[in-house]
Amino acid sequence: MRRIPALDMLRGYALVCIMLDHMPIGVLRNVTLTNFAVFDAAELFVLLSGFLVGLVWVKIEAREGRWAAQIRFLRRAAQVWLALIAGAILLALFSALLFKLQMNHTAVWFQYARWIFEHPIGYVATVALMWMQPNLLDVLALYVLLIATVPVTVPFLLRWPFPAMAVSVAVWLFAEPLNALIPNQRPGPGLLFNPFGWQMLFFSGIAMGAFRDRIMPVLRRHSAILTTISVAILLFSLTIVISWKIGAPAKPITETLRQVTGKIDKWSLDFMRFIAILAASWVVAVPLARPFAWLAATRFGEVLAEIGRGGLYSFVVCVMLSIWGDALDMTVPPGPANIWLRLAIDLWLITAFWALAAVWMRRGKWLPRLRSQPGLR
């Protein structure tokens, strides 16, 4: 399938934001997506993932048939599940190594570093059963569940799109009580990323990818009004975020806005976050399509796209670098005089992220050469 550079760039941007957001005292986390909208990089990542599923499914089914598409995504679900397990092991071992080097960090729970040595089988088993989802990797547990349903849900969506989306909305409306039924290690009910809530965003992305050739000509006829509404939603979203950042002095405004939005909850994907990411998608895909295509062709865009194309590998690297960056930040003495050092750490981590993704994406060139070395035959 022909790749869309702007799409890869946005996936890379989402992963970089996720990395920076998980570094509690980093500098650049103050300019990531979550600082300008009520949604964050998690919504962007899940929506783009759904969009790619829709694109890929349609291509495979047209070329090889529905069974081939179903097998492809069953394998993909297994790959994500294995990435969750491998990532959890690496996360715990890396955290333990940092503690051994006396590099404290708070990005992940300290118990993982203990359990991987004290109860290795139990640790791996509870992650594999998804009874436990280590923080920073919990979105992968959500992704496993969503991808595993694709062989059944996407054919339903393609044949009966309106009933399928009606079912998705109905499930979303009862997301919290449904999630509470999932046995889990967390003190709270169910999974942190509520799959019954986030499925609506994921399947909206699938519908966008699968039906884009049919729905975009219709939507473009009303592009002026849709753009106006989308910009208004994003400005409203920005107003909410600004009121949050101001804090107590803006409490009357925050309370007034809450009367309009209701509870804004990331973990079950409330309506405001959902509608805001859809509005942002329209603005990026239509009025800003050319600027984003130009940006994707720049060196900066190509760097982000290379990270985005790394897929599961890039996600696991993102998690490891988050932990490392958090540990490095905690070695820097507090105070405004050291902000430049923390900024340097952020920039170094982004560069390292790109370098690791670039090496991985070029493995087709260097891996055969490595295997051909006499000592490795």
mmCIF file of C-alpha atoms in Angstrom:
data_model
loop_
_atom_site.group_PDB
_atom_site.id
_atom_site.type_symbol
_atom_site.label_atom_id
_atom_site.label_comp_id
_atom_site.label_asym_id
_atom_site.label_seq_id
_atom_site.Cartn_x
_atom_site.Cartn_y
_atom_site.Cartn_z
ATOM 1 C CA MET A 1 0.000 0.000 0.000
ATOM 2 C CA ARG A 2 1.283 3.446 -0.905
ATOM 3 C CA ARG A 3 2.187 5.345 2.253
ATOM 4 C CA ILE A 4 0.822 8.803 3.079
ATOM 5 C CA PRO A 5 3.769 10.910 4.338
ATOM 6 C CA ALA A 6 1.602 13.311 6.357
ATOM 7 C CA LEU A 7 -0.060 10.360 8.088
ATOM 8 C CA ASP A 8 3.299 8.852 9.050
ATOM 9 C CA MET A 9 4.449 12.282 10.226
ATOM 10 C CA LEU A 10 1.406 12.639 12.490
ATOM 11 C CA ARG A 11 1.971 9.152 13.940
ATOM 12 C CA GLY A 12 5.564 10.100 14.679
ATOM 13 C CA TYR A 13 4.424 13.366 16.232
ATOM 14 C CA ALA A 14 1.960 11.460 18.436
ATOM 15 C CA LEU A 15 4.719 9.111 19.631
ATOM 16 C CA VAL A 16 7.107 11.985 20.396
ATOM 17 C CA CYS A 17 4.341 13.727 22.373
ATOM 18 C CA ILE A 18 3.619 10.521 24.291
ATOM 19 C CA MET A 19 7.312 10.221 25.160
ATOM 20 C CA LEU A 20 7.563 13.828 26.361
ATOM 21 C CA ASP A 21 4.242 13.748 28.250
ATOM 22 C CA HIS A 22 5.498 10.804 30.304
ATOM 23 C CA MET A 23 8.513 12.775 31.552
ATOM 24 C CA PRO A 24 6.975 14.618 34.553
ATOM 25 C CA ILE A 25 9.583 17.396 34.883
ATOM 26 C CA GLY A 26 10.637 17.705 31.243
ATOM 27 C CA VAL A 27 10.588 21.052 29.463
ATOM 28 C CA LEU A 28 9.049 20.238 26.089
ATOM 29 C CA ARG A 29 6.087 18.447 27.696
ATOM 30 C CA ASN A 30 4.777 22.004 28.213
ATOM 31 C CA VAL A 31 4.338 22.458 24.459
ATOM 32 C CA THR A 32 2.903 19.068 23.473
ATOM 33 C CA LEU A 33 -0.578 18.582 22.064
ATOM 34 C CA THR A 34 -2.281 18.243 25.451
ATOM 35 C CA ASN A 35 -1.369 21.869 26.252
ATOM 36 C CA PHE A 36 -3.553 23.216 23.451
ATOM 37 C CA ALA A 37 -6.594 20.927 23.359
ATOM 38 C CA VAL A 38 -8.730 18.803 25.666
ATOM 39 C CA PHE A 39 -7.421 15.684 23.912
ATOM 40 C CA ASP A 40 -3.825 14.489 23.696
ATOM 41 C CA ALA A 41 -1.508 12.270 21.683
ATOM 42 C CA ALA A 42 -3.280 9.101 22.869
ATOM 43 C CA GLU A 43 -6.441 10.073 20.958
ATOM 44 C CA LEU A 44 -4.369 11.002 17.926
ATOM 45 C CA PHE A 45 -2.521 7.669 18.041
ATOM 46 C CA VAL A 46 -5.711 5.574 18.351
ATOM 47 C CA LEU A 47 -7.577 7.513 15.659
ATOM 48 C CA LEU A 48 -4.673 7.207 13.219
ATOM 49 C CA SER A 49 -4.348 3.513 14.026
ATOM 50 C CA GLY A 50 -8.019 2.994 13.207
ATOM 51 C CA PHE A 51 -7.672 4.998 10.005
ATOM 52 C CA LEU A 52 -4.773 2.809 8.887
ATOM 53 C CA VAL A 53 -6.743 -0.341 9.717
ATOM 54 C CA GLY A 54 -9.561 0.891 7.472
ATOM 55 C CA LEU A 55 -7.177 1.708 4.616
ATOM 56 C CA VAL A 56 -5.297 -1.578 4.842
ATOM 57 C CA TRP A 57 -8.400 -3.748 5.247
ATOM 58 C CA VAL A 58 -10.060 -2.358 2.108
ATOM 59 C CA LYS A 59 -6.875 -2.864 0.067
ATOM 60 C CA ILE A 60 -6.309 -6.435 1.251
ATOM 61 C CA GLU A 61 -9.940 -7.487 0.870
ATOM 62 C CA ALA A 62 -10.107 -6.075 -2.673
ATOM 63 C CA ARG A 63 -6.880 -7.822 -3.655
ATOM 64 C CA GLU A 64 -6.938 -11.108 -1.716
ATOM 65 C CA GLY A 65 -10.414 -11.464 -0.224
ATOM 66 C CA ARG A 66 -11.994 -11.038 3.189
ATOM 67 C CA TRP A 67 -10.425 -14.155 4.700
ATOM 68 C CA ALA A 68 -6.936 -12.826 3.961
ATOM 69 C CA ALA A 69 -7.804 -9.544 5.664
ATOM 70 C CA GLN A 70 -9.165 -11.358 8.710
ATOM 71 C CA ILE A 71 -6.033 -13.501 9.008
ATOM 72 C CA ARG A 72 -3.848 -10.409 8.597
ATOM 73 C CA PHE A 73 -5.462 -8.641 11.543
ATOM 74 C CA LEU A 74 -5.591 -11.708 13.749
ATOM 75 C CA ARG A 75 -1.832 -11.902 13.273
ATOM 76 C CA ARG A 76 -1.579 -8.204 13.983
ATOM 77 C CA ALA A 77 -3.461 -8.644 17.270
ATOM 78 C CA ALA A 78 -0.988 -11.395 18.211
ATOM 79 C CA GLN A 79 1.933 -9.105 17.327
ATOM 80 C CA VAL A 80 0.570 -6.307 19.515
ATOM 81 C CA TRP A 81 0.025 -8.777 22.367
ATOM 82 C CA LEU A 82 3.612 -10.015 22.075
ATOM 83 C CA ALA A 83 4.835 -6.415 21.949
ATOM 84 C CA LEU A 84 2.910 -5.754 25.179
ATOM 85 C CA ILE A 85 4.645 -8.691 26.883
ATOM 86 C CA ALA A 86 8.087 -7.865 25.514
ATOM 87 C CA GLY A 87 7.645 -4.199 26.360
ATOM 88 C CA ALA A 88 6.591 -5.045 29.919
ATOM 89 C CA ILE A 89 9.689 -7.198 30.416
ATOM 90 C CA LEU A 90 12.005 -4.542 28.971
ATOM 91 C CA LEU A 91 10.295 -1.816 31.003
ATOM 92 C CA ALA A 92 10.781 -3.708 34.267
ATOM 93 C CA LEU A 93 14.386 -4.678 33.508
ATOM 94 C CA PHE A 94 15.326 -1.162 32.399
ATOM 95 C CA SER A 95 13.669 0.351 35.457
ATOM 96 C CA ALA A 96 15.593 -2.089 37.668
ATOM 97 C CA LEU A 97 18.850 -1.177 35.930
ATOM 98 C CA LEU A 98 18.266 2.526 36.486
ATOM 99 C CA PHE A 99 17.512 1.969 40.162
ATOM 100 C CA LYS A 100 20.682 -0.145 40.398
ATOM 101 C CA LEU A 101 22.596 2.824 38.967
ATOM 102 C CA GLN A 102 20.872 5.012 41.584
ATOM 103 C CA MET A 103 18.936 6.887 38.901
ATOM 104 C CA ASN A 104 15.521 7.435 40.448
ATOM 105 C CA HIS A 105 12.497 7.837 38.173
ATOM 106 C CA THR A 106 8.752 8.165 38.577
ATOM 107 C CA ALA A 107 7.509 7.562 35.029
ATOM 108 C CA VAL A 108 6.790 3.915 35.903
ATOM 109 C CA TRP A 109 5.808 2.212 39.141
ATOM 110 C CA PHE A 110 8.843 1.014 41.116
ATOM 111 C CA GLN A 111 7.219 -2.368 41.889
ATOM 112 C CA TYR A 112 7.707 -3.627 38.324
ATOM 113 C CA ALA A 113 11.485 -3.515 38.850
ATOM 114 C CA ARG A 114 11.055 -5.735 41.932
ATOM 115 C CA TRP A 115 8.490 -8.164 40.554
ATOM 116 C CA ILE A 116 10.489 -9.023 37.426
ATOM 117 C CA PHE A 117 13.142 -10.591 39.708
ATOM 118 C CA GLU A 118 11.084 -11.703 42.695
ATOM 119 C CA HIS A 119 8.162 -13.184 40.721
ATOM 120 C CA PRO A 120 9.249 -13.330 37.041
ATOM 121 C CA ILE A 121 6.732 -15.970 35.944
ATOM 122 C CA GLY A 122 3.890 -14.295 37.781
ATOM 123 C CA TYR A 123 4.835 -10.889 36.379
ATOM 124 C CA VAL A 124 4.919 -12.122 32.776
ATOM 125 C CA ALA A 125 1.758 -14.217 33.221
ATOM 126 C CA THR A 126 -0.303 -11.359 34.655
ATOM 127 C CA VAL A 127 0.790 -9.091 31.798
ATOM 128 C CA ALA A 128 0.085 -11.805 29.204
ATOM 129 C CA LEU A 129 -3.399 -12.314 30.659
ATOM 130 C CA MET A 130 -3.772 -8.505 30.706
ATOM 131 C CA TRP A 131 -4.848 -8.695 34.332
ATOM 132 C CA MET A 132 -2.060 -6.150 34.826
ATOM 133 C CA GLN A 133 -1.061 -3.427 32.372
ATOM 134 C CA PRO A 134 2.161 -1.622 33.333
ATOM 135 C CA ASN A 135 1.704 2.114 33.051
ATOM 136 C CA LEU A 136 3.065 3.619 29.812
ATOM 137 C CA LEU A 137 2.137 0.338 28.085
ATOM 138 C CA ASP A 138 -1.550 0.305 29.024
ATOM 139 C CA VAL A 139 -2.584 1.747 25.667
ATOM 140 C CA LEU A 140 -1.146 -1.408 24.045
ATOM 141 C CA ALA A 141 -3.535 -3.528 26.120
ATOM 142 C CA LEU A 142 -6.367 -1.418 24.739
ATOM 143 C CA TYR A 143 -4.978 -1.863 21.225
ATOM 144 C CA VAL A 144 -4.788 -5.655 21.594
ATOM 145 C CA LEU A 145 -8.493 -5.814 22.438
ATOM 146 C CA LEU A 146 -9.512 -3.455 19.647
ATOM 147 C CA ILE A 147 -7.438 -5.177 16.953
ATOM 148 C CA ALA A 148 -8.629 -8.618 18.070
ATOM 149 C CA THR A 149 -12.234 -7.597 17.289
ATOM 150 C CA VAL A 150 -11.404 -6.266 13.817
ATOM 151 C CA PRO A 151 -11.931 -9.562 11.877
ATOM 152 C CA VAL A 152 -15.570 -9.546 13.051
ATOM 153 C CA THR A 153 -16.403 -5.878 13.490
ATOM 154 C CA VAL A 154 -14.955 -4.481 10.257
ATOM 155 C CA PRO A 155 -16.992 -6.754 7.916
ATOM 156 C CA PHE A 156 -20.076 -5.700 9.915
ATOM 157 C CA LEU A 157 -19.057 -2.039 9.570
ATOM 158 C CA LEU A 158 -18.425 -2.329 5.834
ATOM 159 C CA ARG A 159 -21.743 -4.034 5.115
ATOM 160 C CA TRP A 160 -23.998 -2.117 7.538
ATOM 161 C CA PRO A 161 -22.127 1.090 8.463
ATOM 162 C CA PHE A 162 -24.989 2.916 10.183
ATOM 163 C CA PRO A 163 -26.143 0.023 12.407
ATOM 164 C CA ALA A 164 -22.493 -0.708 13.212
ATOM 165 C CA MET A 165 -21.821 2.853 14.334
ATOM 166 C CA ALA A 166 -25.116 2.858 16.286
ATOM 167 C CA VAL A 167 -23.878 -0.209 18.189
ATOM 168 C CA SER A 168 -20.548 1.526 18.793
ATOM 169 C CA VAL A 169 -22.300 4.582 20.240
ATOM 170 C CA ALA A 170 -24.515 2.385 22.432
ATOM 171 C CA VAL A 171 -21.460 0.560 23.814
ATOM 172 C CA TRP A 172 -19.753 3.908 24.452
ATOM 173 C CA LEU A 173 -22.772 5.171 26.419
ATOM 174 C CA PHE A 174 -22.450 2.217 28.815
ATOM 175 C CA ALA A 175 -18.639 2.180 28.771
ATOM 176 C CA GLU A 176 -18.045 2.701 32.498
ATOM 177 C CA PRO A 177 -20.299 -0.063 33.868
ATOM 178 C CA LEU A 178 -19.081 -2.440 31.151
ATOM 179 C CA ASN A 179 -15.441 -1.713 31.960
ATOM 180 C CA ALA A 180 -16.123 -2.401 35.638
ATOM 181 C CA LEU A 181 -16.884 -6.017 34.701
ATOM 182 C CA ILE A 182 -13.302 -6.635 33.502
ATOM 183 C CA PRO A 183 -11.188 -8.286 36.251
ATOM 184 C CA ASN A 184 -8.088 -6.244 36.800
ATOM 185 C CA GLN A 185 -5.113 -5.635 39.085
ATOM 186 C CA ARG A 186 -5.901 -1.919 39.370
ATOM 187 C CA PRO A 187 -7.668 -0.616 42.495
ATOM 188 C CA GLY A 188 -10.150 1.104 40.165
ATOM 189 C CA PRO A 189 -12.634 -0.829 38.003
ATOM 190 C CA GLY A 190 -11.521 -2.371 34.726
ATOM 191 C CA LEU A 191 -8.752 -1.234 32.389
ATOM 192 C CA LEU A 192 -7.313 2.269 32.695
ATOM 193 C CA PHE A 193 -7.974 2.889 28.989
ATOM 194 C CA ASN A 194 -11.621 1.839 28.895
ATOM 195 C CA PRO A 195 -11.945 -0.292 25.720
ATOM 196 C CA PHE A 196 -15.731 0.204 25.634
ATOM 197 C CA GLY A 197 -15.203 3.961 25.413
ATOM 198 C CA TRP A 198 -12.151 4.121 23.178
ATOM 199 C CA GLN A 199 -13.617 1.666 20.663
ATOM 200 C CA MET A 200 -15.808 4.488 19.338
ATOM 201 C CA LEU A 201 -12.767 6.559 18.379
ATOM 202 C CA PHE A 202 -11.004 3.542 16.897
ATOM 203 C CA PHE A 203 -13.976 2.484 14.754
ATOM 204 C CA SER A 204 -14.574 6.087 13.709
ATOM 205 C CA GLY A 205 -11.007 6.030 12.392
ATOM 206 C CA ILE A 206 -11.664 2.733 10.601
ATOM 207 C CA ALA A 207 -14.787 4.211 8.983
ATOM 208 C CA MET A 208 -12.790 7.268 7.867
ATOM 209 C CA GLY A 209 -10.163 5.074 6.242
ATOM 210 C CA ALA A 210 -12.527 2.545 4.693
ATOM 211 C CA PHE A 211 -15.128 4.990 3.357
ATOM 212 C CA ARG A 212 -13.017 8.075 2.663
ATOM 213 C CA ASP A 213 -13.463 7.869 -1.114
ATOM 214 C CA ARG A 214 -17.234 7.930 -0.604
ATOM 215 C CA ILE A 215 -17.673 10.340 2.272
ATOM 216 C CA MET A 216 -15.092 13.026 1.474
ATOM 217 C CA PRO A 217 -16.740 14.233 -1.784
ATOM 218 C CA VAL A 218 -20.009 14.618 0.142
ATOM 219 C CA LEU A 219 -18.382 16.388 3.107
ATOM 220 C CA ARG A 220 -16.373 18.720 0.868
ATOM 221 C CA ARG A 221 -19.613 20.175 -0.474
ATOM 222 C CA HIS A 222 -20.137 21.554 3.017
ATOM 223 C CA SER A 223 -16.477 22.289 3.776
ATOM 224 C CA ALA A 224 -17.032 25.948 4.710
ATOM 225 C CA ILE A 225 -19.553 25.224 7.448
ATOM 226 C CA LEU A 226 -17.674 22.126 8.651
ATOM 227 C CA THR A 227 -14.439 24.106 8.875
ATOM 228 C CA THR A 228 -16.184 26.906 10.793
ATOM 229 C CA ILE A 229 -17.699 24.430 13.257
ATOM 230 C CA SER A 230 -14.392 22.553 13.656
ATOM 231 C CA VAL A 231 -12.400 25.728 14.327
ATOM 232 C CA ALA A 232 -15.027 26.855 16.852
ATOM 233 C CA ILE A 233 -14.772 23.493 18.659
ATOM 234 C CA LEU A 234 -10.975 23.718 18.768
ATOM 235 C CA LEU A 235 -11.074 27.299 20.086
ATOM 236 C CA PHE A 236 -13.570 26.199 22.740
ATOM 237 C CA SER A 237 -11.247 23.307 23.586
ATOM 238 C CA LEU A 238 -8.317 25.704 23.906
ATOM 239 C CA THR A 239 -10.366 27.943 26.205
ATOM 240 C CA ILE A 240 -11.036 24.974 28.496
ATOM 241 C CA VAL A 241 -7.335 24.115 28.654
ATOM 242 C CA ILE A 242 -6.341 27.714 29.370
ATOM 243 C CA SER A 243 -8.864 27.898 32.218
ATOM 244 C CA TRP A 244 -7.378 24.687 33.655
ATOM 245 C CA LYS A 245 -3.882 26.131 33.509
ATOM 246 C CA ILE A 246 -4.881 29.405 35.171
ATOM 247 C CA GLY A 247 -6.312 27.390 38.050
ATOM 248 C CA ALA A 248 -8.160 28.979 40.987
ATOM 249 C CA PRO A 249 -8.507 32.514 39.511
ATOM 250 C CA ALA A 250 -10.368 31.042 36.528
ATOM 251 C CA LYS A 251 -12.518 28.660 38.565
ATOM 252 C CA PRO A 252 -15.823 30.476 37.761
ATOM 253 C CA ILE A 253 -15.055 30.166 34.041
ATOM 254 C CA THR A 254 -14.071 26.515 34.441
ATOM 255 C CA GLU A 255 -17.327 25.770 36.277
ATOM 256 C CA THR A 256 -19.348 27.546 33.584
ATOM 257 C CA LEU A 257 -17.607 25.595 30.834
ATOM 258 C CA ARG A 258 -18.222 22.359 32.733
ATOM 259 C CA GLN A 259 -21.948 23.058 32.573
ATOM 260 C CA VAL A 260 -21.610 22.826 28.788
ATOM 261 C CA THR A 261 -19.132 19.951 28.477
ATOM 262 C CA GLY A 262 -19.999 17.796 31.473
ATOM 263 C CA LYS A 263 -17.243 15.600 32.889
ATOM 264 C CA ILE A 264 -14.125 15.535 30.727
ATOM 265 C CA ASP A 265 -12.631 12.103 31.286
ATOM 266 C CA LYS A 266 -9.775 10.750 29.218
ATOM 267 C CA TRP A 267 -9.984 7.158 30.417
ATOM 268 C CA SER A 268 -13.534 6.493 29.224
ATOM 269 C CA LEU A 269 -13.245 8.961 26.316
ATOM 270 C CA ASP A 270 -15.887 11.589 27.044
ATOM 271 C CA PHE A 271 -17.839 13.353 24.298
ATOM 272 C CA MET A 272 -15.798 16.589 24.427
ATOM 273 C CA ARG A 273 -12.482 14.842 23.824
ATOM 274 C CA PHE A 274 -14.056 12.738 21.082
ATOM 275 C CA ILE A 275 -15.622 15.645 19.201
ATOM 276 C CA ALA A 276 -12.473 17.777 19.600
ATOM 277 C CA ILE A 277 -10.188 15.174 17.985
ATOM 278 C CA LEU A 278 -12.679 14.764 15.128
ATOM 279 C CA ALA A 279 -12.709 18.540 14.629
ATOM 280 C CA ALA A 280 -8.906 18.598 14.577
ATOM 281 C CA SER A 281 -8.910 15.759 12.031
ATOM 282 C CA TRP A 282 -11.145 17.738 9.676
ATOM 283 C CA VAL A 283 -8.992 20.871 9.972
ATOM 284 C CA VAL A 284 -5.819 18.895 9.259
ATOM 285 C CA ALA A 285 -7.317 16.840 6.415
ATOM 286 C CA VAL A 286 -9.081 19.640 4.528
ATOM 287 C CA PRO A 287 -8.163 23.318 5.094
ATOM 288 C CA LEU A 288 -4.618 22.509 6.247
ATOM 289 C CA ALA A 289 -4.009 19.584 3.877
ATOM 290 C CA ARG A 290 -1.477 21.448 1.717
ATOM 291 C CA PRO A 291 0.550 22.924 4.603
ATOM 292 C CA PHE A 292 0.746 19.494 6.228
ATOM 293 C CA ALA A 293 1.792 17.877 2.938
ATOM 294 C CA TRP A 294 4.517 20.520 2.611
ATOM 295 C CA LEU A 295 5.617 19.970 6.218
ATOM 296 C CA ALA A 296 5.774 16.205 5.653
ATOM 297 C CA ALA A 297 8.207 16.817 2.774
ATOM 298 C CA THR A 298 10.609 18.844 4.960
ATOM 299 C CA ARG A 299 13.484 17.230 6.819
ATOM 300 C CA PHE A 300 11.648 17.718 10.106
ATOM 301 C CA GLY A 301 8.563 15.989 8.695
ATOM 302 C CA GLU A 302 10.648 13.140 7.328
ATOM 303 C CA VAL A 303 12.221 12.582 10.758
ATOM 304 C CA LEU A 304 8.793 12.346 12.395
ATOM 305 C CA ALA A 305 7.529 10.111 9.572
ATOM 306 C CA GLU A 306 10.417 7.718 10.086
ATOM 307 C CA ILE A 307 9.498 7.450 13.752
ATOM 308 C CA GLY A 308 5.852 6.925 12.800
ATOM 309 C CA ARG A 309 6.649 4.144 10.355
ATOM 310 C CA GLY A 310 8.406 2.216 13.118
ATOM 311 C CA GLY A 311 5.044 0.963 14.410
ATOM 312 C CA LEU A 312 5.191 -1.239 17.504
ATOM 313 C CA TYR A 313 8.975 -1.002 17.638
ATOM 314 C CA SER A 314 8.757 2.797 17.860
ATOM 315 C CA PHE A 315 6.114 2.566 20.575
ATOM 316 C CA VAL A 316 8.280 0.340 22.775
ATOM 317 C CA VAL A 317 11.296 2.606 22.162
ATOM 318 C CA CYS A 318 9.098 5.575 23.098
ATOM 319 C CA VAL A 319 8.326 3.956 26.463
ATOM 320 C CA MET A 320 11.973 3.130 27.208
ATOM 321 C CA LEU A 321 13.110 6.647 26.330
ATOM 322 C CA SER A 322 10.371 8.114 28.538
ATOM 323 C CA ILE A 323 11.783 6.234 31.520
ATOM 324 C CA TRP A 324 15.349 7.179 30.676
ATOM 325 C CA GLY A 325 14.443 10.821 30.115
ATOM 326 C CA ASP A 326 12.605 10.951 33.439
ATOM 327 C CA ALA A 327 15.654 9.481 35.200
ATOM 328 C CA LEU A 328 17.993 11.972 33.510
ATOM 329 C CA ASP A 329 15.733 14.895 34.398
ATOM 330 C CA MET A 330 15.815 13.878 38.050
ATOM 331 C CA THR A 331 19.624 14.175 38.080
ATOM 332 C CA VAL A 332 19.348 17.853 37.186
ATOM 333 C CA PRO A 333 19.229 20.188 40.216
ATOM 334 C CA PRO A 334 15.924 22.081 40.497
ATOM 335 C CA GLY A 335 15.693 25.735 39.563
ATOM 336 C CA PRO A 336 15.154 27.912 36.488
ATOM 337 C CA ALA A 337 18.895 28.127 35.858
ATOM 338 C CA ASN A 338 18.913 24.460 34.798
ATOM 339 C CA ILE A 339 16.007 24.638 32.371
ATOM 340 C CA TRP A 340 18.434 24.588 29.443
ATOM 341 C CA LEU A 341 19.898 21.302 30.620
ATOM 342 C CA ARG A 342 16.456 19.732 30.777
ATOM 343 C CA LEU A 343 15.703 21.122 27.320
ATOM 344 C CA ALA A 344 18.927 19.558 26.045
ATOM 345 C CA ILE A 345 17.814 16.203 27.497
ATOM 346 C CA ASP A 346 14.473 16.473 25.668
ATOM 347 C CA LEU A 347 16.138 17.317 22.363
ATOM 348 C CA TRP A 348 18.683 14.549 22.785
ATOM 349 C CA LEU A 349 15.919 12.014 23.430
ATOM 350 C CA ILE A 350 14.003 13.094 20.318
ATOM 351 C CA THR A 351 17.208 12.719 18.297
ATOM 352 C CA ALA A 352 17.858 9.294 19.830
ATOM 353 C CA PHE A 353 14.258 8.291 19.062
ATOM 354 C CA TRP A 354 14.713 9.201 15.409
ATOM 355 C CA ALA A 355 18.115 7.470 15.210
ATOM 356 C CA LEU A 356 16.756 4.220 16.667
ATOM 357 C CA ALA A 357 13.735 4.338 14.348
ATOM 358 C CA ALA A 358 15.968 5.046 11.345
ATOM 359 C CA VAL A 359 18.210 2.083 12.157
ATOM 360 C CA TRP A 360 15.176 -0.168 12.496
ATOM 361 C CA MET A 361 13.604 1.017 9.243
ATOM 362 C CA ARG A 362 16.865 0.283 7.412
ATOM 363 C CA ARG A 363 17.260 -3.199 8.861
ATOM 364 C CA GLY A 364 16.674 -4.668 5.399
ATOM 365 C CA LYS A 365 20.081 -3.265 4.419
ATOM 366 C CA TRP A 366 22.243 -3.927 7.469
ATOM 367 C CA LEU A 367 20.681 -7.104 8.885
ATOM 368 C CA PRO A 368 21.625 -9.351 5.898
ATOM 369 C CA ARG A 369 25.178 -7.999 6.039
ATOM 370 C CA LEU A 370 25.342 -8.700 9.756
ATOM 371 C CA ARG A 371 24.060 -12.254 9.280
ATOM 372 C CA SER A 372 26.612 -12.843 6.531
ATOM 373 C CA GLN A 373 29.510 -12.218 8.911
ATOM 374 C CA PRO A 374 31.547 -15.431 9.346
ATOM 375 C CA GLY A 375 31.042 -15.553 13.104
ATOM 376 C CA LEU A 376 27.244 -15.339 12.778
ATOM 377 C CA ARG A 377 26.670 -17.995 10.116
#
